[in-house]
């Protein structure tokens, strides 16, 4: 019997009618002799609403309590979907991350999956056609509930697919992977296929369609990964190994990341001790930084990097602790910038791409404040007001 893992995002299960529609679709799949693991997110904006409610109680919540609270969103969804399926006489069982045996390591709100009890899932399939698993959550070695961070339900789905060695289909409110966000550039091209390498780069640089770790997991375990629109007949996008891409374009996409912030650190003295402490604390806090640049001269050290805007509070706490030991430390955080990135696996084999991007931005009067490159991408920090403009111009320049 064929098995597949399907994941439905928050917008796909935002109300009871949508949940009922999904239940009917799942019944059709079961009638075609399939067994399914269905991973779901919290309904609509439930997670955001839970976070807002916390602000009514405290401005300094601890991670353990937050994880316990946030897992309740997905638990509602698995219960509602199971009720709808059983009402249609489809044998279904809802499972929290704990019940599904999703073990994690790391901090409560930024955990990573360490293992999944696949034998438990195989055993449950002896009596059930559908296992409905709460995405985004698991448990640690102490039996405490943990969460996987934003987009963690994608990671849950792919990890289960890897444990069961079956394909993974991720359904959301877009019809596939586009060259850029169609809301920014309506003429954006949808790809039938895209490489794991390009998808990982696009996700890491701000394209919000798939969580980066989920693509990396699929790539590492050879899991066929599909992205499509929920209950749509439109063809979606398959993310495939690089050697399966037949037609190679120099540029595949332009990613716009509005949820980033930029920090500039100035320290007037010998810097090795300070840098050592800074990166130790960043690692301890599990704060992911990007676009790092450093200048050191007789006037001291200047270090700049970007980070996720959602981690600003943690970063401010980190700098407050550092200033106790380094009182001459000066820190400036700018949340009005955004990052525009041009991505394409074909860039490694074609010359002139970077210079074309530079010329395009300069001729369009779009200033940039920091630039980083990889083998298949070039990223620019620009003013927030210029982010969408730069995205549209670069898409036109490269025929996307």
Coordinates of C-alpha atoms in Angstrom, one line a residue:
X1 CA 0.0 0.0 0.0
X2 CA 1.3 3.4 -1.0
X3 CA 2.2 5.8 1.8
X4 CA 2.7 9.6 1.6
X5 CA 3.2 12.5 4.0
X6 CA 1.0 15.5 3.4
X7 CA 1.4 18.8 5.2
X8 CA -1.2 21.6 5.3
X9 CA -0.2 25.1 6.5
X10 CA -2.2 27.4 8.7
X11 CA -4.0 29.2 5.9
X12 CA -5.2 25.8 4.6
X13 CA -6.9 24.9 7.9
X14 CA -7.9 28.4 8.9
X15 CA -11.6 27.6 9.4
X16 CA -13.9 24.6 9.8
X17 CA -15.1 24.6 6.1
X18 CA -11.5 24.3 4.9
X19 CA -10.9 21.5 7.4
X20 CA -14.0 19.7 6.1
X21 CA -12.9 20.1 2.5
X22 CA -9.4 18.7 3.3
X23 CA -11.1 15.7 5.1
X24 CA -13.1 14.9 1.9
X25 CA -9.9 15.1 -0.2
X26 CA -8.1 12.8 2.2
X27 CA -10.9 10.3 2.1
X28 CA -10.5 10.2 -1.7
X29 CA -6.8 9.5 -1.3
X30 CA -7.6 6.6 1.1
X31 CA -10.1 5.2 -1.3
X32 CA -7.3 5.0 -3.8
X33 CA -5.5 2.6 -1.5
X34 CA -3.2 5.0 0.2
X35 CA -2.1 5.4 3.8
X36 CA -1.3 8.9 4.8
X37 CA 0.5 10.9 7.5
X38 CA -1.1 14.3 7.6
X39 CA 0.9 17.0 9.3
X40 CA -0.9 20.2 10.2
X41 CA -0.1 23.7 11.5
X42 CA -2.2 25.8 13.9
X43 CA -5.4 27.3 12.3
X44 CA -4.8 30.7 10.6
X45 CA -3.2 33.2 13.0
X46 CA -3.6 31.1 16.1
X47 CA 0.1 31.1 17.0
X48 CA 0.3 34.9 16.5
X49 CA -2.7 35.3 18.7
X50 CA -1.2 33.1 21.4
X51 CA 1.9 35.2 21.4
X52 CA -0.1 38.4 21.7
X53 CA -1.9 37.0 24.7
X54 CA 1.4 36.3 26.4
X55 CA 2.2 40.1 26.2
X56 CA -0.9 40.7 28.4
X57 CA 0.8 38.7 31.2
X58 CA 4.5 39.3 30.9
X59 CA 7.2 41.0 28.8
X60 CA 9.8 38.4 29.8
X61 CA 8.2 34.9 29.2
X62 CA 10.4 31.9 29.7
X63 CA 10.9 29.5 26.8
X64 CA 9.6 26.4 28.6
X65 CA 6.2 28.0 29.3
X66 CA 6.0 29.5 25.8
X67 CA 6.6 26.1 24.2
X68 CA 3.9 24.5 26.4
X69 CA 1.5 27.2 25.2
X70 CA 2.3 27.3 21.5
X71 CA 1.9 23.6 21.1
X72 CA -1.8 23.9 21.9
X73 CA -2.5 25.5 18.5
X74 CA -1.6 22.4 16.5
X75 CA -3.4 20.2 19.0
X76 CA -6.6 22.0 18.1
X77 CA -6.1 21.3 14.4
X78 CA -5.3 17.6 14.7
X79 CA -8.4 17.2 16.9
X80 CA -10.7 19.0 14.5
X81 CA -9.4 17.2 11.4
X82 CA -9.7 13.8 13.1
X83 CA -13.3 14.6 14.1
X84 CA -14.1 15.5 10.5
X85 CA -12.4 12.4 9.1
X86 CA -14.1 10.0 11.5
X87 CA -17.4 11.6 10.7
X88 CA -16.7 10.5 7.1
X89 CA -16.0 7.0 8.3
X90 CA -12.3 7.3 7.7
X91 CA -10.1 5.7 10.4
X92 CA -7.9 8.5 11.6
X93 CA -5.9 9.1 14.8
X94 CA -4.6 12.5 16.0
X95 CA -1.1 12.5 17.5
X96 CA 0.8 15.3 19.3
X97 CA 4.5 15.5 18.6
X98 CA 5.1 13.6 21.8
X99 CA 2.7 10.8 20.9
X100 CA 4.3 10.5 17.4
X101 CA 7.7 10.0 19.1
X102 CA 9.3 13.1 17.7
X103 CA 12.4 13.5 19.9
X104 CA 14.2 16.8 19.9
X105 CA 17.4 18.5 21.1
X106 CA 18.3 22.1 21.7
X107 CA 16.4 25.0 23.2
X108 CA 12.6 24.8 23.9
X109 CA 11.6 27.2 21.1
X110 CA 14.4 26.4 18.6
X111 CA 14.6 22.6 18.9
X112 CA 15.9 20.3 16.2
X113 CA 14.5 16.8 15.5
X114 CA 17.0 14.1 16.7
X115 CA 14.9 11.0 16.0
X116 CA 11.4 9.8 15.2
X117 CA 10.0 6.4 16.3
X118 CA 9.1 5.1 12.9
X119 CA 8.3 1.7 14.3
X120 CA 5.5 3.3 16.3
X121 CA 4.1 4.9 13.2
X122 CA 4.3 1.6 11.3
X123 CA 2.4 -0.1 14.1
X124 CA -0.4 2.5 14.2
X125 CA -0.9 2.0 10.4
X126 CA -2.0 -1.5 11.1
X127 CA -5.3 -0.1 12.4
X128 CA -5.5 3.4 10.9
X129 CA -5.6 4.8 7.4
X130 CA -4.6 8.3 8.4
X131 CA -2.3 9.5 11.2
X132 CA -2.7 13.2 11.9
X133 CA 0.4 14.7 13.4
X134 CA 0.8 18.1 15.1
X135 CA 3.5 19.9 13.3
X136 CA 6.1 22.2 14.8
X137 CA 6.5 20.3 18.1
X138 CA 8.2 17.4 19.8
X139 CA 9.7 16.5 23.2
X140 CA 13.2 16.5 24.7
X141 CA 15.1 14.0 26.9
X142 CA 13.4 15.4 30.0
X143 CA 9.9 14.8 28.5
X144 CA 9.3 18.5 28.1
X145 CA 7.3 19.8 25.1
X146 CA 9.4 21.7 22.6
X147 CA 8.8 23.6 19.4
X148 CA 10.9 23.7 16.1
X149 CA 10.6 27.5 15.4
X150 CA 8.7 29.3 12.6
X151 CA 8.0 27.0 9.7
X152 CA 8.7 24.0 11.8
X153 CA 5.7 22.0 10.5
X154 CA 7.5 21.7 7.1
X155 CA 10.4 20.2 9.0
X156 CA 8.1 17.8 10.9
X157 CA 6.6 16.6 7.6
X158 CA 9.8 16.0 5.8
X159 CA 11.4 14.3 8.9
X160 CA 8.5 11.9 9.1
X161 CA 8.7 11.2 5.3
X162 CA 12.4 10.5 5.8
X163 CA 11.6 8.1 8.7
X164 CA 9.0 6.3 6.6
X165 CA 11.0 6.6 3.3
X166 CA 8.1 8.0 1.3
X167 CA 7.3 11.2 -0.7
X168 CA 6.3 14.5 1.0
X169 CA 3.7 16.9 -0.3
X170 CA 3.5 20.3 1.2
X171 CA 0.3 22.3 0.6
X172 CA -0.2 26.0 1.2
X173 CA -1.9 29.0 -0.4
X174 CA 0.5 29.3 -3.3
X175 CA 0.6 27.1 -6.4
X176 CA 4.3 26.3 -6.3
X177 CA 7.7 27.9 -6.2
X178 CA 7.9 31.2 -8.1
X179 CA 10.8 33.3 -9.3
X180 CA 9.8 35.8 -6.6
X181 CA 6.8 36.6 -4.4
X182 CA 3.9 37.2 -6.9
X183 CA 2.4 39.7 -4.5
X184 CA 5.5 41.9 -5.2
X185 CA 5.9 41.0 -8.9
X186 CA 2.7 39.6 -10.4
X187 CA 4.5 38.5 -13.6
X188 CA 6.7 36.1 -11.6
X189 CA 7.3 32.8 -13.2
X190 CA 6.3 29.5 -11.6
X191 CA 8.8 26.7 -11.9
X192 CA 7.7 23.1 -12.6
X193 CA 11.0 21.9 -11.1
X194 CA 13.7 23.6 -9.0
X195 CA 16.9 22.1 -7.5
X196 CA 17.3 21.4 -3.8
X197 CA 20.3 23.6 -3.9
X198 CA 18.4 26.6 -5.3
X199 CA 15.4 26.0 -3.0
X200 CA 17.6 25.9 0.1
X201 CA 19.3 29.1 -0.9
X202 CA 16.0 30.8 -1.7
X203 CA 14.5 29.7 1.7
X204 CA 17.5 30.8 3.6
X205 CA 17.5 34.2 2.0
X206 CA 13.9 35.0 2.8
X207 CA 11.6 33.3 0.3
X208 CA 8.9 32.1 2.7
X209 CA 7.4 29.2 0.8
X210 CA 9.4 26.4 2.5
X211 CA 11.4 26.2 5.7
X212 CA 15.1 25.8 5.0
X213 CA 15.7 22.8 7.3
X214 CA 12.9 20.9 5.6
X215 CA 14.5 21.3 2.2
X216 CA 17.9 20.3 3.6
X217 CA 16.4 17.2 5.2
X218 CA 14.7 16.2 1.9
X219 CA 17.9 16.6 0.0
X220 CA 20.0 14.7 2.6
X221 CA 17.6 11.7 2.6
X222 CA 16.6 11.7 -1.1
X223 CA 12.9 12.5 -0.3
X224 CA 10.8 13.6 -3.3
X225 CA 9.4 17.0 -2.2
X226 CA 6.3 18.7 -3.8
X227 CA 4.9 22.1 -3.1
X228 CA 1.4 22.9 -4.3
X229 CA -1.8 24.9 -3.5
X230 CA -4.3 23.2 -1.2
X231 CA -7.1 21.4 -3.1
X232 CA -6.1 23.0 -6.4
X233 CA -6.0 21.3 -9.8
X234 CA -3.1 23.5 -10.8
X235 CA 0.3 21.9 -11.1
X236 CA 2.8 22.7 -8.4
X237 CA 6.6 22.4 -8.1
X238 CA 8.8 19.4 -7.5
X239 CA 12.1 20.1 -5.7
X240 CA 14.6 17.7 -7.2
X241 CA 18.3 16.9 -7.2
X242 CA 20.5 19.3 -9.1
X243 CA 21.3 16.7 -11.8
X244 CA 17.7 16.3 -12.7
X245 CA 17.3 19.9 -13.9
X246 CA 17.4 19.8 -17.7
X247 CA 17.3 23.5 -18.5
X248 CA 19.7 25.6 -16.5
X249 CA 19.0 29.3 -16.2
X250 CA 21.7 31.7 -14.9
X251 CA 19.2 33.1 -12.4
X252 CA 16.2 31.2 -10.9
X253 CA 14.8 33.7 -8.4
X254 CA 14.9 36.9 -6.5
X255 CA 14.2 36.7 -2.7
X256 CA 13.1 39.6 -0.6
X257 CA 13.6 39.4 3.1
X258 CA 11.7 42.1 5.0
X259 CA 12.0 40.3 8.3
X260 CA 15.7 41.0 8.9
X261 CA 17.6 43.7 10.8
X262 CA 21.1 45.0 10.5
X263 CA 23.5 45.6 13.3
X264 CA 26.8 47.6 13.4
X265 CA 29.1 47.0 16.3
X266 CA 32.0 49.4 17.0
X267 CA 34.7 48.6 19.6
X268 CA 37.8 50.9 19.9
X269 CA 40.3 48.4 21.4
X270 CA 42.0 45.1 20.6
X271 CA 39.3 42.9 19.4
X272 CA 40.2 39.2 19.7
X273 CA 38.8 38.7 23.2
X274 CA 35.6 40.7 22.4
X275 CA 35.0 38.8 19.2
X276 CA 35.5 35.5 21.0
X277 CA 32.9 36.3 23.6
X278 CA 30.5 37.7 21.1
X279 CA 30.4 34.5 19.0
X280 CA 30.2 32.3 22.1
X281 CA 27.1 34.2 23.2
X282 CA 25.6 34.1 19.8
X283 CA 26.1 30.3 19.7
X284 CA 24.6 29.9 23.2
X285 CA 21.6 31.9 22.2
X286 CA 21.2 30.1 18.9
X287 CA 21.0 33.3 17.0
X288 CA 21.6 32.8 13.3
X289 CA 23.5 35.7 11.8
X290 CA 24.2 36.4 8.1
X291 CA 26.1 38.8 5.8
X292 CA 29.0 39.3 8.2
X293 CA 31.6 41.9 7.4
X294 CA 34.5 43.1 9.5
X295 CA 36.9 46.1 9.3
X296 CA 39.8 46.5 11.8
X297 CA 42.3 49.3 11.8
X298 CA 44.1 51.7 14.2
X299 CA 40.7 53.1 15.2
X300 CA 39.5 49.7 16.4
X301 CA 37.0 47.1 15.2
X302 CA 33.8 47.6 13.2
X303 CA 31.6 44.5 12.6
X304 CA 28.3 44.3 10.8
X305 CA 25.8 41.5 10.2
X306 CA 22.2 40.8 9.6
X307 CA 19.8 38.7 11.7
X308 CA 16.1 37.8 12.0
X309 CA 14.1 40.7 13.3
X310 CA 12.2 38.3 15.6
X311 CA 15.4 37.8 17.5
X312 CA 16.0 41.4 18.3
X313 CA 15.0 41.1 22.0
X314 CA 17.5 38.2 22.5
X315 CA 20.2 40.1 20.7
X316 CA 19.6 43.2 22.9
X317 CA 19.9 41.1 26.0
X318 CA 23.1 39.6 24.6
X319 CA 24.7 43.1 24.0
X320 CA 23.6 44.3 27.4
X321 CA 25.6 41.4 28.9
X322 CA 28.6 42.1 26.8
X323 CA 28.6 45.8 27.7
X324 CA 29.2 44.9 31.3
X325 CA 32.6 43.6 30.3
X326 CA 33.2 45.9 27.4
X327 CA 31.9 49.3 28.4
X328 CA 33.2 51.1 25.3
X329 CA 31.1 48.9 23.0
X330 CA 28.8 50.8 20.7
X331 CA 25.9 49.0 19.0
X332 CA 23.5 50.3 16.4
X333 CA 20.5 48.1 15.3
X334 CA 18.6 49.2 12.1
X335 CA 15.2 47.5 11.5
X336 CA 14.4 49.7 8.4
X337 CA 16.5 47.7 6.0
X338 CA 15.7 44.7 4.0
X339 CA 17.7 42.1 2.0
X340 CA 17.4 41.4 -1.7
X341 CA 19.1 38.3 -3.1
X342 CA 19.5 37.0 -6.6
X343 CA 19.8 33.2 -6.8
X344 CA 20.6 30.7 -9.5
X345 CA 22.7 27.5 -9.7
X346 CA 23.7 28.6 -13.2
X347 CA 25.6 31.5 -11.8
X348 CA 28.6 29.3 -11.0
X349 CA 29.1 28.6 -14.7
X350 CA 28.3 32.0 -16.2
X351 CA 30.2 35.2 -15.9
X352 CA 29.0 38.7 -15.6
X353 CA 25.9 38.1 -13.4
X354 CA 27.2 40.0 -10.4
X355 CA 28.3 43.0 -12.4
X356 CA 24.9 43.0 -14.1
X357 CA 23.2 43.2 -10.7
X358 CA 25.5 46.0 -9.5
X359 CA 24.9 48.0 -12.7
X360 CA 21.1 47.5 -12.5
X361 CA 20.9 48.8 -8.9
X362 CA 23.2 51.7 -9.5
X363 CA 21.4 52.8 -12.7
X364 CA 18.1 52.5 -10.8
X365 CA 19.3 54.8 -8.0
X366 CA 19.0 52.1 -5.4
X367 CA 21.8 52.4 -2.8
X368 CA 23.0 49.3 -1.0
X369 CA 24.9 49.1 2.3
X370 CA 26.3 45.6 2.4
X371 CA 26.9 42.8 -0.1
X372 CA 27.7 39.1 0.3
X373 CA 28.0 36.4 -2.2
X374 CA 28.0 32.6 -2.4
X375 CA 28.5 30.3 -5.3
X376 CA 24.9 30.6 -6.4
X377 CA 23.7 33.9 -4.9
X378 CA 24.4 37.6 -4.4
X379 CA 22.7 39.5 -1.5
X380 CA 22.3 43.2 -0.9
X381 CA 21.1 45.2 2.1
X382 CA 18.9 48.1 0.9
X383 CA 16.5 50.5 2.4
X384 CA 13.2 49.0 3.2
X385 CA 11.4 51.5 0.9
X386 CA 13.5 50.2 -2.0
X387 CA 13.1 46.4 -1.4
X388 CA 10.1 45.7 -3.6
X389 CA 11.3 48.1 -6.3
X390 CA 14.7 46.4 -6.4
X391 CA 12.9 43.0 -6.6
X392 CA 10.8 44.0 -9.6
X393 CA 13.7 45.6 -11.5
X394 CA 15.9 42.6 -11.0
X395 CA 13.2 40.2 -12.1
X396 CA 12.7 42.1 -15.3
X397 CA 16.5 42.3 -15.9
X398 CA 16.8 38.5 -15.7
X399 CA 13.5 37.6 -17.4
X400 CA 11.9 36.1 -14.4

